[in-house]
Amino acid sequence: TQLLEQSPQFLSIQEGENLTVYCNSSSVFSSLQWYRQEPGEGPVLLVTVVTGGEVKKLKRLTFQFGDARKDSSLHITAAQPGDTGLYLCARTSNEKLTFGTGTRLTIIP
Amino acid sequence: DTAVSQTPKYLVTQMGNDKSIKCEQNLGHDTMYWYKQDSKKFLKIMFSYNNKELIINETVPNRFSPKSPDKAHLNLHINSLELGDSAVYFCASSQDSRGLGNTIYFGEGSWLTVV
């Protein structure tokens, strides 16, 4: 199983700060998705990236797909307490979605 | 209206018991899944079904038996529960199992604790 490594594993920052979390693999992705999971709920899709170098923005969230399609990053500007959650990247292969190890983000008011 | 609903949300049971978790989706999707999330929050696929047919079985013990009576339902039955089965089990669905960027919709999870 090709593991998707996410870093950092845990991140706790003050409201208003910026942050970046990463998703890395040794193999090429055909596509990559980012999900956010809030406590007590299931993961919810945030974005899908397909093309190497692609950048997508979702309000204060900026997603980037690496040129070689082996890595991705999620940047949050001016973090808010509502951004707290588990952020998961996932790749599609062999008709299944394989999730990364996750980043647990806590925004302190 | 909940798109993917699963019951029960919480389940505490003794080792050796048999239990079932039910899942229903009202999105008209063809594919349904069961995922397991362990205590470290690692989310891993267990099974997927497309139009009631098993597509993926990820080396899950035989004690786990999924059943799909129709494409809107995918239930999970677990025999002889073990302590290591304690986890959150997520049902999910998608329009189909193929294609890039297929969106998967998850239920709220069923928190299973085996004591």
Short mmCIF file of N, CA and C in Angstrom, two decimals, chain A residues 1 3-4 9 30-31 33 35 37 39-45 48 50 86 88 92 94-102 104, chain B residues 9-10 33 35 37 39-45 48 55-56 58 90 97-109 111:
data_model
loop_
_atom_site.label_atom_id
_atom_site.label_comp_id
_atom_site.label_asym_id
_atom_site.label_seq_id
_atom_site.Cartn_x
_atom_site.Cartn_y
_atom_site.Cartn_z
N THR A 1 0.84 -1.20 0.00
CA THR A 1 0.00 0.00 0.00
C THR A 1 0.88 1.24 0.00
N LEU A 3 1.60 4.74 0.93
CA LEU A 3 1.08 5.59 1.98
C LEU A 3 1.15 7.04 1.56
N LEU A 4 0.11 7.78 1.94
CA LEU A 4 0.11 9.22 1.78
C LEU A 4 0.49 9.82 3.12
N GLN A 9 1.44 16.28 11.78
CA GLN A 9 0.38 15.39 12.24
C GLN A 9 -0.60 16.19 13.11
N SER A 30 -3.22 10.31 -9.89
CA SER A 30 -4.03 10.71 -11.04
C SER A 30 -4.89 11.90 -10.64
N SER A 31 -5.35 11.87 -9.41
CA SER A 31 -6.08 13.02 -8.88
C SER A 31 -5.94 12.99 -7.37
N GLN A 33 -7.69 14.60 -3.64
CA GLN A 33 -8.77 15.31 -2.98
C GLN A 33 -8.35 15.70 -1.57
N TYR A 35 -10.18 16.57 2.15
CA TYR A 35 -11.39 16.48 2.95
C TYR A 35 -11.14 17.14 4.31
N GLN A 37 -12.74 16.79 8.24
CA GLN A 37 -13.61 16.02 9.12
C GLN A 37 -13.70 16.73 10.46
N PRO A 39 -15.23 16.94 14.43
CA PRO A 39 -15.48 15.92 15.46
C PRO A 39 -16.91 15.39 15.41
N GLY A 40 -17.03 14.08 15.44
CA GLY A 40 -18.35 13.46 15.45
C GLY A 40 -19.04 13.39 14.11
N GLU A 41 -18.33 13.75 13.05
CA GLU A 41 -18.93 13.72 11.72
C GLU A 41 -18.03 12.99 10.73
N GLY A 42 -18.57 12.75 9.55
CA GLY A 42 -17.77 12.13 8.50
C GLY A 42 -17.00 13.17 7.71
N PRO A 43 -16.00 12.74 6.95
CA PRO A 43 -15.23 13.67 6.12
C PRO A 43 -16.11 14.31 5.06
N VAL A 44 -15.80 15.56 4.75
CA VAL A 44 -16.53 16.30 3.72
C VAL A 44 -15.52 16.80 2.69
N LEU A 45 -15.82 16.58 1.43
CA LEU A 45 -14.91 16.97 0.36
C LEU A 45 -14.78 18.50 0.29
N THR A 48 -11.00 18.94 -5.34
CA THR A 48 -10.32 17.92 -6.13
C THR A 48 -9.34 18.62 -7.06
N VAL A 50 -6.48 17.89 -10.22
CA VAL A 50 -6.20 16.86 -11.22
C VAL A 50 -4.92 17.15 -12.01
N LEU A 86 -9.98 17.71 11.31
CA LEU A 86 -8.99 16.78 10.76
C LEU A 86 -8.99 16.96 9.25
N LEU A 88 -7.74 15.69 5.67
CA LEU A 88 -7.30 14.46 5.04
C LEU A 88 -7.11 14.66 3.56
N THR A 92 -7.17 8.74 -5.65
CA THR A 92 -7.99 7.72 -6.27
C THR A 92 -7.10 6.77 -7.06
N ASN A 94 -7.28 2.42 -8.53
CA ASN A 94 -7.94 1.11 -8.52
C ASN A 94 -9.36 1.20 -7.96
N GLU A 95 -10.07 2.22 -8.37
CA GLU A 95 -11.47 2.40 -8.00
C GLU A 95 -11.68 2.57 -6.50
N LYS A 96 -10.67 2.97 -5.78
CA LYS A 96 -10.88 3.23 -4.36
C LYS A 96 -10.13 4.49 -3.96
N LEU A 97 -10.60 5.06 -2.87
CA LEU A 97 -10.01 6.28 -2.35
C LEU A 97 -9.11 5.90 -1.19
N THR A 98 -7.83 6.27 -1.30
CA THR A 98 -6.87 5.97 -0.24
C THR A 98 -6.54 7.27 0.48
N PHE A 99 -6.75 7.26 1.78
CA PHE A 99 -6.57 8.48 2.56
C PHE A 99 -5.17 8.60 3.13
N GLY A 100 -4.79 9.84 3.37
CA GLY A 100 -3.54 10.12 4.03
C GLY A 100 -3.65 9.94 5.53
N THR A 101 -2.54 10.21 6.20
CA THR A 101 -2.45 10.00 7.65
C THR A 101 -3.14 11.10 8.45
N GLY A 102 -3.45 12.22 7.80
CA GLY A 102 -4.24 13.28 8.42
C GLY A 102 -3.44 14.31 9.18
N ARG A 104 -4.32 17.03 12.25
CA ARG A 104 -5.34 17.53 13.18
C ARG A 104 -5.03 18.99 13.50
N LYS B 9 -25.61 5.17 15.78
CA LYS B 9 -24.47 6.10 15.84
C LYS B 9 -23.47 5.64 16.90
N TYR B 10 -23.99 5.09 17.99
CA TYR B 10 -23.13 4.58 19.06
C TYR B 10 -23.54 3.15 19.39
N TYR B 33 -19.82 2.29 0.16
CA TYR B 33 -18.56 1.87 0.78
C TYR B 33 -18.73 1.73 2.29
N TYR B 35 -15.91 2.26 5.40
CA TYR B 35 -14.57 2.64 5.82
C TYR B 35 -14.47 2.45 7.33
N GLN B 37 -12.26 3.86 10.68
CA GLN B 37 -11.32 4.86 11.18
C GLN B 37 -10.87 4.45 12.57
N SER B 39 -8.26 4.57 16.10
CA SER B 39 -8.07 5.56 17.17
C SER B 39 -7.09 6.66 16.79
N LYS B 40 -6.24 6.38 15.81
CA LYS B 40 -5.30 7.40 15.33
C LYS B 40 -5.88 8.20 14.16
N LYS B 41 -7.16 8.01 13.91
CA LYS B 41 -7.89 8.74 12.88
C LYS B 41 -7.52 8.31 11.46
N PHE B 42 -6.84 7.16 11.34
CA PHE B 42 -6.51 6.68 10.00
C PHE B 42 -7.74 6.03 9.40
N LEU B 43 -8.11 6.50 8.20
CA LEU B 43 -9.35 6.07 7.55
C LEU B 43 -8.99 5.11 6.42
N LYS B 44 -9.54 3.90 6.50
CA LYS B 44 -9.17 2.88 5.52
C LYS B 44 -10.41 2.20 4.96
N ILE B 45 -10.40 1.97 3.65
CA ILE B 45 -11.54 1.33 3.03
C ILE B 45 -11.61 -0.14 3.44
N SER B 48 -16.35 -2.03 -1.01
CA SER B 48 -17.19 -1.18 -1.84
C SER B 48 -18.08 -2.08 -2.69
N ILE B 55 -17.16 -4.96 -5.16
CA ILE B 55 -16.04 -4.57 -5.99
C ILE B 55 -14.72 -4.69 -5.25
N ILE B 56 -14.71 -4.19 -4.03
CA ILE B 56 -13.48 -4.16 -3.26
C ILE B 56 -13.70 -4.85 -1.92
N GLU B 58 -11.03 -5.31 1.10
CA GLU B 58 -9.65 -5.00 1.46
C GLU B 58 -9.14 -5.88 2.59
N PHE B 90 -17.51 4.19 8.94
CA PHE B 90 -18.19 5.16 8.09
C PHE B 90 -18.74 4.48 6.84
N SER B 97 -17.83 4.20 -9.15
CA SER B 97 -16.54 3.89 -8.53
C SER B 97 -15.37 4.29 -9.40
N ARG B 98 -15.66 4.80 -10.58
CA ARG B 98 -14.57 5.10 -11.49
C ARG B 98 -14.48 6.58 -11.74
N GLY B 99 -13.49 6.95 -12.48
CA GLY B 99 -13.38 8.34 -12.90
C GLY B 99 -12.59 9.19 -11.93
N LEU B 100 -11.94 10.15 -12.46
CA LEU B 100 -11.11 11.03 -11.64
C LEU B 100 -11.98 11.94 -10.81
N GLY B 101 -11.56 12.16 -9.58
CA GLY B 101 -12.24 13.13 -8.74
C GLY B 101 -13.66 12.79 -8.38
N ASN B 102 -13.98 11.52 -8.35
CA ASN B 102 -15.32 11.10 -7.97
C ASN B 102 -15.60 11.55 -6.53
N THR B 103 -16.70 12.26 -6.31
CA THR B 103 -17.00 12.76 -4.98
C THR B 103 -17.65 11.67 -4.14
N ILE B 104 -17.11 11.47 -2.97
CA ILE B 104 -17.66 10.49 -2.03
C ILE B 104 -18.32 11.23 -0.88
N TYR B 105 -19.53 10.82 -0.56
CA TYR B 105 -20.30 11.42 0.52
C TYR B 105 -20.33 10.43 1.68
N PHE B 106 -19.93 10.93 2.84
CA PHE B 106 -19.83 10.07 4.02
C PHE B 106 -21.02 10.27 4.95
N GLY B 107 -21.36 9.19 5.65
CA GLY B 107 -22.30 9.30 6.75
C GLY B 107 -21.60 9.87 7.98
N GLU B 108 -22.33 9.98 9.08
CA GLU B 108 -21.78 10.58 10.29
C GLU B 108 -20.95 9.61 11.12
N GLY B 109 -20.96 8.35 10.74
CA GLY B 109 -20.14 7.38 11.46
C GLY B 109 -20.92 6.61 12.52
N TRP B 111 -19.96 4.68 16.02
CA TRP B 111 -18.87 4.51 16.98
C TRP B 111 -19.06 3.20 17.71
#
